[in-house]
mmCIF file with all atom_site columns, C-alpha atoms in Angstrom:
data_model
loop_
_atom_site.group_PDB
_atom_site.id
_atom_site.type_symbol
_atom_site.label_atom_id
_atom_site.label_alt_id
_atom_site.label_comp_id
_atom_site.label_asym_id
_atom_site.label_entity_id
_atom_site.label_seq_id
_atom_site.pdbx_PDB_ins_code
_atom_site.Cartn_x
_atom_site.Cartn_y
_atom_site.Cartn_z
_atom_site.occupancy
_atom_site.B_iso_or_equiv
_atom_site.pdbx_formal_charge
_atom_site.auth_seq_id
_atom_site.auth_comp_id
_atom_site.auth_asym_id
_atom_site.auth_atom_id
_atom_site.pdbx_PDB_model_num
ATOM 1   C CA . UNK D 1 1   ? 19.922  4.003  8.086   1.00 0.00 ? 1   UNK D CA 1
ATOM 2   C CA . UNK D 1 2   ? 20.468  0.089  7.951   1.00 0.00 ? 2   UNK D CA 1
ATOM 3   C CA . UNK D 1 3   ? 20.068  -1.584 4.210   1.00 0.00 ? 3   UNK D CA 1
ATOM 4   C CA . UNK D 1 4   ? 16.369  -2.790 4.699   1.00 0.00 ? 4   UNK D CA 1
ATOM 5   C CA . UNK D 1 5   ? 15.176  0.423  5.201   1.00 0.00 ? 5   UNK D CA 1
ATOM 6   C CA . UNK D 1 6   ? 17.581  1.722  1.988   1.00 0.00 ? 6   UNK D CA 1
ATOM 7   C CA . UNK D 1 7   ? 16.057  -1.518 -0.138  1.00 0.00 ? 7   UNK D CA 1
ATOM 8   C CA . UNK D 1 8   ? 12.201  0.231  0.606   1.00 0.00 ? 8   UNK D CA 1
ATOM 9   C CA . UNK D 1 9   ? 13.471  3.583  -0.535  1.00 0.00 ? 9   UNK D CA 1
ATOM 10  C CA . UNK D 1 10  ? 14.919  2.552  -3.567  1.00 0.00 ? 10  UNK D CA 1
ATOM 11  C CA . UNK D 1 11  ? 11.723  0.221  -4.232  1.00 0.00 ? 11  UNK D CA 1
ATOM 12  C CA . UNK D 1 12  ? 9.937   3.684  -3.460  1.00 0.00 ? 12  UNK D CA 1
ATOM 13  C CA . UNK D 1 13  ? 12.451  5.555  -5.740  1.00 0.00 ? 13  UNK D CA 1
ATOM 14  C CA . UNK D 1 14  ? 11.696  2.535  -8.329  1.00 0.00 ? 14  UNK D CA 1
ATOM 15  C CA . UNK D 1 15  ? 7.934   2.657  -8.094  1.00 0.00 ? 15  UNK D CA 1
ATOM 16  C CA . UNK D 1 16  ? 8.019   6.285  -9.057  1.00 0.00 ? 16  UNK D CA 1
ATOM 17  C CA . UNK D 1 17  ? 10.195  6.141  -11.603 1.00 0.00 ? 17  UNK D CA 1
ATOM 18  C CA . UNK D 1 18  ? 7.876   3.009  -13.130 1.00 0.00 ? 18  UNK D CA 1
ATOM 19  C CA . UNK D 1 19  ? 4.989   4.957  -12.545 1.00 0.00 ? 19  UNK D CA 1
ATOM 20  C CA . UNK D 1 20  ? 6.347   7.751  -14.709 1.00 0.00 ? 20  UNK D CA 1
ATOM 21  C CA . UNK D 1 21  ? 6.897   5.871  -17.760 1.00 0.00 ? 21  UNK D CA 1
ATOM 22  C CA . UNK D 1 22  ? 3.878   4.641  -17.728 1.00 0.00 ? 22  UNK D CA 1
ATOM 23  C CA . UNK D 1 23  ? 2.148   8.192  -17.218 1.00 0.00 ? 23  UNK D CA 1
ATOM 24  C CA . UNK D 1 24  ? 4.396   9.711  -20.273 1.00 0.00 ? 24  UNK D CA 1
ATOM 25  C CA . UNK D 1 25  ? 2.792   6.994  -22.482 1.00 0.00 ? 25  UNK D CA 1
ATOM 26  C CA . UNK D 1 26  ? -0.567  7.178  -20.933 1.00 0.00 ? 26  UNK D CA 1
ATOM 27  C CA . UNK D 1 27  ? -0.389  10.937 -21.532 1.00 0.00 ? 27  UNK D CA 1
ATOM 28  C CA . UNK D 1 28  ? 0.330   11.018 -25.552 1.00 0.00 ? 28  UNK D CA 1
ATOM 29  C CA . UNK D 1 29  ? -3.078  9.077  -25.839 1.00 0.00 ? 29  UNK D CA 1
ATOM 30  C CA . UNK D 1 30  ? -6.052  10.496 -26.469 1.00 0.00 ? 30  UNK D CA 1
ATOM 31  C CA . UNK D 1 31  ? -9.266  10.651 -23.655 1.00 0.00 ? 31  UNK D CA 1
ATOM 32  C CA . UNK D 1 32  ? -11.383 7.727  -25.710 1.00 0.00 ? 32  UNK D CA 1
ATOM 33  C CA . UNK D 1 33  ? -8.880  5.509  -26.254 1.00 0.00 ? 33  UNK D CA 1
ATOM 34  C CA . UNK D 1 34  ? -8.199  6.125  -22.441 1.00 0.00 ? 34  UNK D CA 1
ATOM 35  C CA . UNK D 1 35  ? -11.172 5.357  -21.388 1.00 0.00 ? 35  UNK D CA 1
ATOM 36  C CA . UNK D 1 36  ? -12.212 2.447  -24.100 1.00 0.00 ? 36  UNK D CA 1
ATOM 37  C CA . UNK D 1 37  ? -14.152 -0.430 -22.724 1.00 0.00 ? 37  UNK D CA 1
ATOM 38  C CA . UNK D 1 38  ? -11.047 -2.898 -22.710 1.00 0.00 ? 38  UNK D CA 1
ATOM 39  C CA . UNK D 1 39  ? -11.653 -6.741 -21.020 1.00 0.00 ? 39  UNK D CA 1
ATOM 40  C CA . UNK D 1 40  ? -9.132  -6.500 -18.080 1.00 0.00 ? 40  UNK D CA 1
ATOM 41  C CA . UNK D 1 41  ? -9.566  -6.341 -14.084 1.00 0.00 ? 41  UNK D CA 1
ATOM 42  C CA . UNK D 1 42  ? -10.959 -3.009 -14.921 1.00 0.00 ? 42  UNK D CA 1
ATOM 43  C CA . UNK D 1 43  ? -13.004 -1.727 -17.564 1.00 0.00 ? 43  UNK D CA 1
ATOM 44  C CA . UNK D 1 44  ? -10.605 0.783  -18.708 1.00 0.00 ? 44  UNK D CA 1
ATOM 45  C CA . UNK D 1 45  ? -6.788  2.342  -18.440 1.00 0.00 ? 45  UNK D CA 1
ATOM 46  C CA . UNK D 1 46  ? -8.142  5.178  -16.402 1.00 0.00 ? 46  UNK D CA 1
ATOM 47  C CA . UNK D 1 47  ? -10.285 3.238  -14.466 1.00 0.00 ? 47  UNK D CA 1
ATOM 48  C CA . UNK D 1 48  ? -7.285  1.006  -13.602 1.00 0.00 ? 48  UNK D CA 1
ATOM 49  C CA . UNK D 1 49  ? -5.082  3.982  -12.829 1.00 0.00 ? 49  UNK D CA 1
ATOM 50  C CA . UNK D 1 50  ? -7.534  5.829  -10.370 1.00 0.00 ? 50  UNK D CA 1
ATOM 51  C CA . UNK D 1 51  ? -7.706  2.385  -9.067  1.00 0.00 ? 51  UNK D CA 1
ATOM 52  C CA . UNK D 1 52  ? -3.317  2.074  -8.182  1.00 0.00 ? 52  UNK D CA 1
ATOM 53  C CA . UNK D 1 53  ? -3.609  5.990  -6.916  1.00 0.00 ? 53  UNK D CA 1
ATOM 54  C CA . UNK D 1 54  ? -6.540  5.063  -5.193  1.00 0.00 ? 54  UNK D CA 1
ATOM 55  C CA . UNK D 1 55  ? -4.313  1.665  -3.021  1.00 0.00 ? 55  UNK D CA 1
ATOM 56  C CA . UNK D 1 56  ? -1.101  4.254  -2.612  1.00 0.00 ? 56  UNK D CA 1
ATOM 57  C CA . UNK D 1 57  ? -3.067  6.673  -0.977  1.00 0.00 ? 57  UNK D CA 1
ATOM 58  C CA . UNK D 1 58  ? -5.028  4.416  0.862   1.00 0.00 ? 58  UNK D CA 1
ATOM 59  C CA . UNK D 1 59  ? -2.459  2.650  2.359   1.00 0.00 ? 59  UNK D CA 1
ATOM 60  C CA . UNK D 1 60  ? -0.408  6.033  2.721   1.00 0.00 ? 60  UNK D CA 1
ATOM 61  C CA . UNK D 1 61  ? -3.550  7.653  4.776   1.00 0.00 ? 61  UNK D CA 1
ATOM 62  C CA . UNK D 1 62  ? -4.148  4.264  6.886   1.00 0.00 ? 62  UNK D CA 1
ATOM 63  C CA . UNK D 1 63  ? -0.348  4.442  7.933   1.00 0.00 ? 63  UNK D CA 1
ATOM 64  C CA . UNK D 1 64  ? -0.555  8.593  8.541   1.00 0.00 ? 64  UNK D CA 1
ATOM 65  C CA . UNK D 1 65  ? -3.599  7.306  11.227  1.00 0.00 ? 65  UNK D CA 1
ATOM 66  C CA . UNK D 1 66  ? -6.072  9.260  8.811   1.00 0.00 ? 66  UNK D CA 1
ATOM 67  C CA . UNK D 1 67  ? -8.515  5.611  8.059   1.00 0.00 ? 67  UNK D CA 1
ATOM 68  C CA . UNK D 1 68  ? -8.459  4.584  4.356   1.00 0.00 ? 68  UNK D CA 1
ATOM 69  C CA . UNK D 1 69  ? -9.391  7.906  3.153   1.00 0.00 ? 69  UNK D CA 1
ATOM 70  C CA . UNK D 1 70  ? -9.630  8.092  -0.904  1.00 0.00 ? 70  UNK D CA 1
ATOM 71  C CA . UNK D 1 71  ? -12.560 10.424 -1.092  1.00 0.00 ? 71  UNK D CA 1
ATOM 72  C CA . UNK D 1 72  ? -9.943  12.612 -3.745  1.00 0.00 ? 72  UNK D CA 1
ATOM 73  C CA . UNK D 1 73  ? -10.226 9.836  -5.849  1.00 0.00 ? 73  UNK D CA 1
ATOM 74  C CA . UNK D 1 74  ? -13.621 8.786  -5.551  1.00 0.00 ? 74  UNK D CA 1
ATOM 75  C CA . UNK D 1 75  ? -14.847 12.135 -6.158  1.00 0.00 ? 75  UNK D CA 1
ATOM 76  C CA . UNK D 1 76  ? -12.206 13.538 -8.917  1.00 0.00 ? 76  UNK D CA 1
ATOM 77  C CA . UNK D 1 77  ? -12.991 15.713 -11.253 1.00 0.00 ? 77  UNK D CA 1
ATOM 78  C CA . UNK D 1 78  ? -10.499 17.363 -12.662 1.00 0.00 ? 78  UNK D CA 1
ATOM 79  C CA . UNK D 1 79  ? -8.325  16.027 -16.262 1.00 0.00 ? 79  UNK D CA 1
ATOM 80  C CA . UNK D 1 80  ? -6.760  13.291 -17.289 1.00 0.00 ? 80  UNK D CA 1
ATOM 81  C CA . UNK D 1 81  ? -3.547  14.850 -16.802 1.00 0.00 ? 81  UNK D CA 1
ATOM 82  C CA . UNK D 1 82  ? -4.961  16.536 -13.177 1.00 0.00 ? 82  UNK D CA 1
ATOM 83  C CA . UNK D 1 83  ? -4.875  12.172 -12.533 1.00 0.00 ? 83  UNK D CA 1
ATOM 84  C CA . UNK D 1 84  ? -1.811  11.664 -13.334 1.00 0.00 ? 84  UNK D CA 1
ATOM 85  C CA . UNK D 1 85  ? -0.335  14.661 -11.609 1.00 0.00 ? 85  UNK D CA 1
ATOM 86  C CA . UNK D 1 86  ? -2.422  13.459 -8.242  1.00 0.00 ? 86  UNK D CA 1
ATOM 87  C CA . UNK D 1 87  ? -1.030  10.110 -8.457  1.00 0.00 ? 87  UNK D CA 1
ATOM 88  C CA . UNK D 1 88  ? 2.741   11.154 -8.858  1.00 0.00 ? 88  UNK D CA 1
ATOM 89  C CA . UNK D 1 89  ? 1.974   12.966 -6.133  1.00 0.00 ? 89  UNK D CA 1
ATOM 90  C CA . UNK D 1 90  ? 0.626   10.156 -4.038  1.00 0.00 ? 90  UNK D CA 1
ATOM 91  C CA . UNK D 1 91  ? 3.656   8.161  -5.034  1.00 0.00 ? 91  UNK D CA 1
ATOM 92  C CA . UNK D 1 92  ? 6.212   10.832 -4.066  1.00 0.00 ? 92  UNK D CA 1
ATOM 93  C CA . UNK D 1 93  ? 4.284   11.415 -1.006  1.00 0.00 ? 93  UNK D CA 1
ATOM 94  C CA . UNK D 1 94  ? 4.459   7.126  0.183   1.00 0.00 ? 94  UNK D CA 1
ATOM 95  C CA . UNK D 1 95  ? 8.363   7.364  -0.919  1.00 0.00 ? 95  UNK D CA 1
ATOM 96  C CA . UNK D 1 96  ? 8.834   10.191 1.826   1.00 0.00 ? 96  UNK D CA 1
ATOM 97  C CA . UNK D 1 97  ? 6.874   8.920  4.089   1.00 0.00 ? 97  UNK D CA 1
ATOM 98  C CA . UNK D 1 98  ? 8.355   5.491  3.750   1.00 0.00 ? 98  UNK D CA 1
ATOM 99  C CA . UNK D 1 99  ? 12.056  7.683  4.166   1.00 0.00 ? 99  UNK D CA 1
ATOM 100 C CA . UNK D 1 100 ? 11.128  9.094  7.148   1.00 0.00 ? 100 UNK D CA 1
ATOM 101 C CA . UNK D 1 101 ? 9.438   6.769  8.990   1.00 0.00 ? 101 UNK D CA 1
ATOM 102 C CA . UNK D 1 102 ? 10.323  3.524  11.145  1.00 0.00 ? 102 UNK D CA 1
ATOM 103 C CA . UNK D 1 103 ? 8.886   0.618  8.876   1.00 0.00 ? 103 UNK D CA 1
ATOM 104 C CA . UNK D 1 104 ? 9.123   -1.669 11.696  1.00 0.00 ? 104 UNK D CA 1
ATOM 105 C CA . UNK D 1 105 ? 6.351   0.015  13.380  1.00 0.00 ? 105 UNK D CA 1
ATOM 106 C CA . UNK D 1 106 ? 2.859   -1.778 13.378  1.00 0.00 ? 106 UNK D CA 1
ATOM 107 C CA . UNK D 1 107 ? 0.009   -1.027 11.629  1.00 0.00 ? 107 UNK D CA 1
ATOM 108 C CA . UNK D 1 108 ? -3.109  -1.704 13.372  1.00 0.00 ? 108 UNK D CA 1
ATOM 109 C CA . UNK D 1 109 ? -6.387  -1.533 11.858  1.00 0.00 ? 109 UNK D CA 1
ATOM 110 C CA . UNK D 1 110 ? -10.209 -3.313 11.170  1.00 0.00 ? 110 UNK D CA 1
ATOM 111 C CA . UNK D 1 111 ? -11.295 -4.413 8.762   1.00 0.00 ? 111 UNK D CA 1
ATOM 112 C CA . UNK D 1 112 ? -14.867 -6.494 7.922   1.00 0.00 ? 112 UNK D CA 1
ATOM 113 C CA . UNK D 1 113 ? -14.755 -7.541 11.235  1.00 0.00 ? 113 UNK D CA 1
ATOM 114 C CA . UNK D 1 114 ? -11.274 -8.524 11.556  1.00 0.00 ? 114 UNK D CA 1
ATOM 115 C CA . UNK D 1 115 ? -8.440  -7.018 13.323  1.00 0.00 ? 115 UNK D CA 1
ATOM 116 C CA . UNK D 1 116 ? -5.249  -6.758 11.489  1.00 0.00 ? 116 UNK D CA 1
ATOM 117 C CA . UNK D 1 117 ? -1.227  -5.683 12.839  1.00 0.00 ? 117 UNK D CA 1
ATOM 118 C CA . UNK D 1 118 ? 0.883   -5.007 9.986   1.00 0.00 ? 118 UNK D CA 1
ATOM 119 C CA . UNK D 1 119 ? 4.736   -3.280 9.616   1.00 0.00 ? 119 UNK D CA 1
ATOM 120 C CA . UNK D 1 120 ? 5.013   -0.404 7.706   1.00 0.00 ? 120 UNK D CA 1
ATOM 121 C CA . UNK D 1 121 ? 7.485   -2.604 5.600   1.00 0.00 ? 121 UNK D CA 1
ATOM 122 C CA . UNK D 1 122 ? 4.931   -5.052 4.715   1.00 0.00 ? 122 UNK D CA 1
ATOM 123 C CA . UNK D 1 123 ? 2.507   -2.632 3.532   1.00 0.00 ? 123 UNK D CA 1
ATOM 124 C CA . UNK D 1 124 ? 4.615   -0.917 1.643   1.00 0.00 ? 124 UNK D CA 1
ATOM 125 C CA . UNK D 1 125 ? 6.031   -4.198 -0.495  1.00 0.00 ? 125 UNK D CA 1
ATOM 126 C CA . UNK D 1 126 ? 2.259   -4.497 -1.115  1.00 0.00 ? 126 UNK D CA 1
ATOM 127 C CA . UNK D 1 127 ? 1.918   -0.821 -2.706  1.00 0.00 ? 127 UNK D CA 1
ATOM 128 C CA . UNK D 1 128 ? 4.925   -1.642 -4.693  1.00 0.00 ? 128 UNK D CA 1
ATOM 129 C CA . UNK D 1 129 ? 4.128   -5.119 -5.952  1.00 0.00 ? 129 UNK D CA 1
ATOM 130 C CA . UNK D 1 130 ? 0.656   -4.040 -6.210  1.00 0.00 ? 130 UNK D CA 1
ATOM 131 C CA . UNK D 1 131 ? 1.362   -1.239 -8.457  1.00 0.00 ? 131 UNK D CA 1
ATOM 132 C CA . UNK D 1 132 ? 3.826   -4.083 -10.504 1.00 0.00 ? 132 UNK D CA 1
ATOM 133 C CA . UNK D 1 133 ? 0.772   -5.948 -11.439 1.00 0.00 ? 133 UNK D CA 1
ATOM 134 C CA . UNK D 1 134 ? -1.578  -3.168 -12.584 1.00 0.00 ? 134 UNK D CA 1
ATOM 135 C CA . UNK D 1 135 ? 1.340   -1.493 -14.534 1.00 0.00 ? 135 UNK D CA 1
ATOM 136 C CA . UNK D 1 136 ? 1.346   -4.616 -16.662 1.00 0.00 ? 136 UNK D CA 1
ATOM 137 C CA . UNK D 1 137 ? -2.533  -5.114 -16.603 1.00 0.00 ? 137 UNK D CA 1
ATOM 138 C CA . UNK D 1 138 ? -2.370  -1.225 -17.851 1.00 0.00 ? 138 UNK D CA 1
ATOM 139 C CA . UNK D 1 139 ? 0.482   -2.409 -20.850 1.00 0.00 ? 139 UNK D CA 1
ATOM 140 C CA . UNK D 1 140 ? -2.025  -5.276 -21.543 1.00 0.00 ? 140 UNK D CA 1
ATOM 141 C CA . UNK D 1 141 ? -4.586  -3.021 -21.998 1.00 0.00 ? 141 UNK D CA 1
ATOM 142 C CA . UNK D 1 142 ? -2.434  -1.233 -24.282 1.00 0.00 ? 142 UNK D CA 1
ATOM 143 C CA . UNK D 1 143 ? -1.590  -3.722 -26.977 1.00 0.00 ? 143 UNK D CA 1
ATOM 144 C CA . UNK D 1 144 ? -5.388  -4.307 -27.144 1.00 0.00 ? 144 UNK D CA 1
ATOM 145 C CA . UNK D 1 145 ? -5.542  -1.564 -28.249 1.00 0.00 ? 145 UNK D CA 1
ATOM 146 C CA . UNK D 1 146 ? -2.936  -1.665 -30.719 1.00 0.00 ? 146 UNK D CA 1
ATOM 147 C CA . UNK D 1 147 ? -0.423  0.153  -29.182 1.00 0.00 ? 147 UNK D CA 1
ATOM 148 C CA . UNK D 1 148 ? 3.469   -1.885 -29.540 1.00 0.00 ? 148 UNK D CA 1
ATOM 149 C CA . UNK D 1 149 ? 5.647   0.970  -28.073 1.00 0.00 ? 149 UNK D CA 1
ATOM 150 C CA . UNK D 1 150 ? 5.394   1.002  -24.646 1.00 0.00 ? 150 UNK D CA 1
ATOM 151 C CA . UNK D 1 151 ? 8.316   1.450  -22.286 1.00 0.00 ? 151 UNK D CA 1
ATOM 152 C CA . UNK D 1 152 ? 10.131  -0.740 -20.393 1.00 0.00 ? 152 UNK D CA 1
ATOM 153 C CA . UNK D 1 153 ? 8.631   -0.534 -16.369 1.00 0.00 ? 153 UNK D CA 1
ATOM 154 C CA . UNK D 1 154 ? 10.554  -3.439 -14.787 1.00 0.00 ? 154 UNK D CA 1
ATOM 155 C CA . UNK D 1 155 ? 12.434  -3.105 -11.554 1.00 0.00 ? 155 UNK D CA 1
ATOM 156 C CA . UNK D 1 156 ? 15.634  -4.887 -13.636 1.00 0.00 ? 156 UNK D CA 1
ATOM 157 C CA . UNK D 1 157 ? 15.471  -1.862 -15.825 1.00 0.00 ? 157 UNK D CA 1
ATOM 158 C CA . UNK D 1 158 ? 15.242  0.572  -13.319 1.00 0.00 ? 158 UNK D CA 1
ATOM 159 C CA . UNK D 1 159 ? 18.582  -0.935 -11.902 1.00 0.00 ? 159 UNK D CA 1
ATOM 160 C CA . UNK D 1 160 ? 20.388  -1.008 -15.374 1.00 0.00 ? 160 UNK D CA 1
ATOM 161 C CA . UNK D 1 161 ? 19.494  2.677  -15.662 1.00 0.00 ? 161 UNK D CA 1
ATOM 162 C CA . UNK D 1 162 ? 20.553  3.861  -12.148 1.00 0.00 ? 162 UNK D CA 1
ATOM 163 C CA . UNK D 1 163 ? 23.873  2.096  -12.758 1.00 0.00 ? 163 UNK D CA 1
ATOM 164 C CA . UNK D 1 164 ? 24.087  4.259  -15.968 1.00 0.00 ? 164 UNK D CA 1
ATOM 165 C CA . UNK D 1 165 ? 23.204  7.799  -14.540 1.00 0.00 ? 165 UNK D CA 1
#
Protein backbone atom coordinates (compact mmCIF):
# COMPACT_ATOMS: atom_id res chain seq x y z
CA UNK A 1 0.00 0.00 0.00
CA UNK A 2 1.87 3.36 -0.93
CA UNK A 3 1.43 6.40 1.81
CA UNK A 4 -1.44 8.26 -0.10
CA UNK A 5 -3.59 5.55 0.08
CA UNK A 6 -2.43 5.01 4.10
CA UNK A 7 -3.05 9.11 4.57
CA UNK A 8 -7.07 8.30 3.29
CA UNK A 9 -7.31 5.46 5.73
CA UNK A 10 -6.16 7.16 8.58
CA UNK A 11 -8.38 10.33 7.51
CA UNK A 12 -11.11 7.45 7.35
CA UNK A 13 -9.89 6.02 10.74
CA UNK A 14 -9.97 9.89 11.92
CA UNK A 15 -13.42 10.70 10.62
CA UNK A 16 -14.81 7.85 12.64
CA UNK A 17 -13.22 8.39 15.54
CA UNK A 18 -14.50 12.37 15.26
CA UNK A 19 -17.74 11.19 14.48
CA UNK A 20 -17.88 9.21 17.70
CA UNK A 21 -17.25 11.91 20.04
CA UNK A 22 -19.57 13.79 18.73
CA UNK A 23 -22.34 10.92 18.85
CA UNK A 24 -21.37 10.18 22.75
CA UNK A 25 -22.26 13.86 23.43
CA UNK A 26 -25.13 13.99 21.09
CA UNK A 27 -26.42 10.87 22.84
CA UNK A 28 -26.51 12.17 26.71
CA UNK A 29 -28.99 14.90 25.36
CA UNK A 30 -32.34 14.69 25.48
CA UNK A 31 -34.83 14.31 22.03
CA UNK A 32 -36.10 18.26 22.35
CA UNK A 33 -33.11 19.76 22.90
CA UNK A 34 -32.02 17.54 19.85
CA UNK A 35 -34.28 18.60 17.77
CA UNK A 36 -34.68 22.50 19.01
CA UNK A 37 -35.19 25.02 16.30
CA UNK A 38 -31.46 26.36 16.45
CA UNK A 39 -30.34 29.25 13.55
CA UNK A 40 -27.58 27.22 11.72
CA UNK A 41 -27.32 25.63 8.03
CA UNK A 42 -29.94 23.40 9.41
CA UNK A 43 -32.74 23.84 11.58
CA UNK A 44 -31.65 21.44 14.11
CA UNK A 45 -28.66 18.94 15.48
CA UNK A 46 -30.55 16.01 14.12
CA UNK A 47 -31.47 17.53 11.13
CA UNK A 48 -27.77 18.36 10.55
CA UNK A 49 -26.67 14.85 11.43
CA UNK A 50 -29.14 12.92 9.06
CA UNK A 51 -27.83 15.49 6.76
CA UNK A 52 -23.54 14.25 7.17
CA UNK A 53 -24.97 10.38 7.15
CA UNK A 54 -27.02 11.31 4.44
CA UNK A 55 -23.37 12.86 2.09
CA UNK A 56 -21.28 9.56 3.48
CA UNK A 57 -23.65 7.32 2.16
CA UNK A 58 -24.32 9.11 -0.78
CA UNK A 59 -21.06 9.40 -1.91
CA UNK A 60 -20.32 5.73 -0.58
CA UNK A 61 -23.41 4.34 -2.87
CA UNK A 62 -22.37 6.66 -6.00
CA UNK A 63 -18.76 5.08 -5.76
CA UNK A 64 -20.33 1.24 -5.09
CA UNK A 65 -22.17 2.14 -8.82
CA UNK A 66 -25.57 2.02 -6.77
CA UNK A 67 -26.64 6.18 -7.95
CA UNK A 68 -26.89 8.51 -4.90
CA UNK A 69 -29.15 6.31 -3.07
CA UNK A 70 -30.16 7.79 0.58
CA UNK A 71 -33.72 6.59 0.60
CA UNK A 72 -32.58 5.00 4.46
CA UNK A 73 -32.22 8.34 5.41
CA UNK A 74 -34.90 10.06 3.81
CA UNK A 75 -37.33 7.67 5.03
CA UNK A 76 -35.91 6.80 8.74
CA UNK A 77 -37.83 6.01 11.29
CA UNK A 78 -36.38 4.44 13.81
CA UNK A 79 -34.56 6.44 17.30
CA UNK A 80 -32.34 8.84 17.84
CA UNK A 81 -29.86 6.41 18.84
CA UNK A 82 -31.11 3.89 15.67
CA UNK A 83 -29.35 7.46 13.77
CA UNK A 84 -26.51 7.41 15.24
CA UNK A 85 -25.91 3.70 15.05
CA UNK A 86 -26.79 4.00 11.02
CA UNK A 87 -24.36 6.66 10.59
CA UNK A 88 -21.35 4.89 12.40
CA UNK A 89 -22.21 2.44 10.27
CA UNK A 90 -22.06 4.46 7.11
CA UNK A 91 -18.75 5.79 8.29
CA UNK A 92 -17.19 2.38 9.01
CA UNK A 93 -18.62 1.19 5.85
CA UNK A 94 -16.71 4.46 3.50
CA UNK A 95 -13.41 3.64 5.73
CA UNK A 96 -13.50 -0.05 4.27
CA UNK A 97 -14.43 0.71 1.25
CA UNK A 98 -11.91 3.47 0.93
CA UNK A 99 -9.23 0.39 2.34
CA UNK A 100 -10.05 -1.77 -0.19
CA UNK A 101 -10.43 0.01 -3.08
CA UNK A 102 -8.08 1.79 -5.77
CA UNK A 103 -8.76 5.62 -5.05
CA UNK A 104 -7.22 6.47 -8.23
CA UNK A 105 -10.06 5.07 -10.06
CA UNK A 106 -12.62 7.58 -11.65
CA UNK A 107 -15.82 8.36 -10.69
CA UNK A 108 -18.12 9.11 -13.40
CA UNK A 109 -21.46 10.42 -12.95
CA UNK A 110 -24.45 13.28 -14.02
CA UNK A 111 -25.49 15.48 -12.51
CA UNK A 112 -28.17 18.60 -13.46
CA UNK A 113 -27.10 18.20 -16.75
CA UNK A 114 -23.50 18.01 -16.30
CA UNK A 115 -21.12 15.23 -16.59
CA UNK A 116 -18.62 14.87 -13.90
CA UNK A 117 -15.07 12.32 -13.59
CA UNK A 118 -13.89 12.28 -10.18
CA UNK A 119 -11.04 9.87 -8.16
CA UNK A 120 -12.16 8.01 -5.46
CA UNK A 121 -9.49 10.11 -3.51
CA UNK A 122 -11.11 13.29 -4.22
CA UNK A 123 -14.41 12.27 -3.13
CA UNK A 124 -13.43 10.93 -0.26
CA UNK A 125 -11.35 14.28 1.07
CA UNK A 126 -14.81 15.79 0.42
CA UNK A 127 -16.72 13.27 2.89
CA UNK A 128 -14.03 13.96 5.32
CA UNK A 129 -13.74 17.73 5.15
CA UNK A 130 -17.36 17.81 4.68
CA UNK A 131 -18.11 16.03 7.79
CA UNK A 132 -15.21 18.67 9.49
CA UNK A 133 -17.51 21.50 8.85
CA UNK A 134 -20.86 20.12 10.04
CA UNK A 135 -19.14 18.63 13.19
CA UNK A 136 -18.40 22.21 14.15
CA UNK A 137 -21.76 23.66 12.78
CA UNK A 138 -23.23 20.68 15.16
CA UNK A 139 -20.73 22.13 18.35
CA UNK A 140 -22.13 25.59 17.35
CA UNK A 141 -25.36 24.47 17.69
CA UNK A 142 -24.44 23.21 20.95
CA UNK A 143 -23.26 26.23 22.86
CA UNK A 144 -26.56 27.82 21.70
CA UNK A 145 -27.88 25.88 23.50
CA UNK A 146 -25.90 26.24 26.48
CA UNK A 147 -23.97 23.36 26.40
CA UNK A 148 -19.74 24.26 27.25
CA UNK A 149 -18.50 20.59 27.46
CA UNK A 150 -18.13 19.29 24.30
CA UNK A 151 -15.19 17.20 23.18
CA UNK A 152 -12.40 17.90 21.33
CA UNK A 153 -13.12 16.55 17.31
CA UNK A 154 -10.04 17.98 15.56
CA UNK A 155 -7.86 15.93 13.30
CA UNK A 156 -4.66 17.45 15.58
CA UNK A 157 -6.28 15.69 18.45
CA UNK A 158 -6.91 12.62 16.87
CA UNK A 159 -3.06 12.51 16.12
CA UNK A 160 -2.00 13.45 19.77
CA UNK A 161 -4.19 10.55 20.91
CA UNK A 162 -3.01 7.85 18.42
CA UNK A 163 0.56 8.76 19.41
CA UNK A 164 -0.60 8.05 23.04
CA UNK A 165 -2.41 4.61 22.58
Amino acid sequence: MNSSNQNYIDFAQYNIWANNRIIEKLSSLADEQLNQTIEASFPSIMKTVAHLWSAEMGWLNRMQSNGWNTDVIKNFSGSTQDMFIGWQQTSQSFKEFVIKNDLEQLLQFDHKGKHYEIPFREIAQTVFTHGNYHRGQLVMMLRQLGITDIPQTDYIEWVRQQAHD
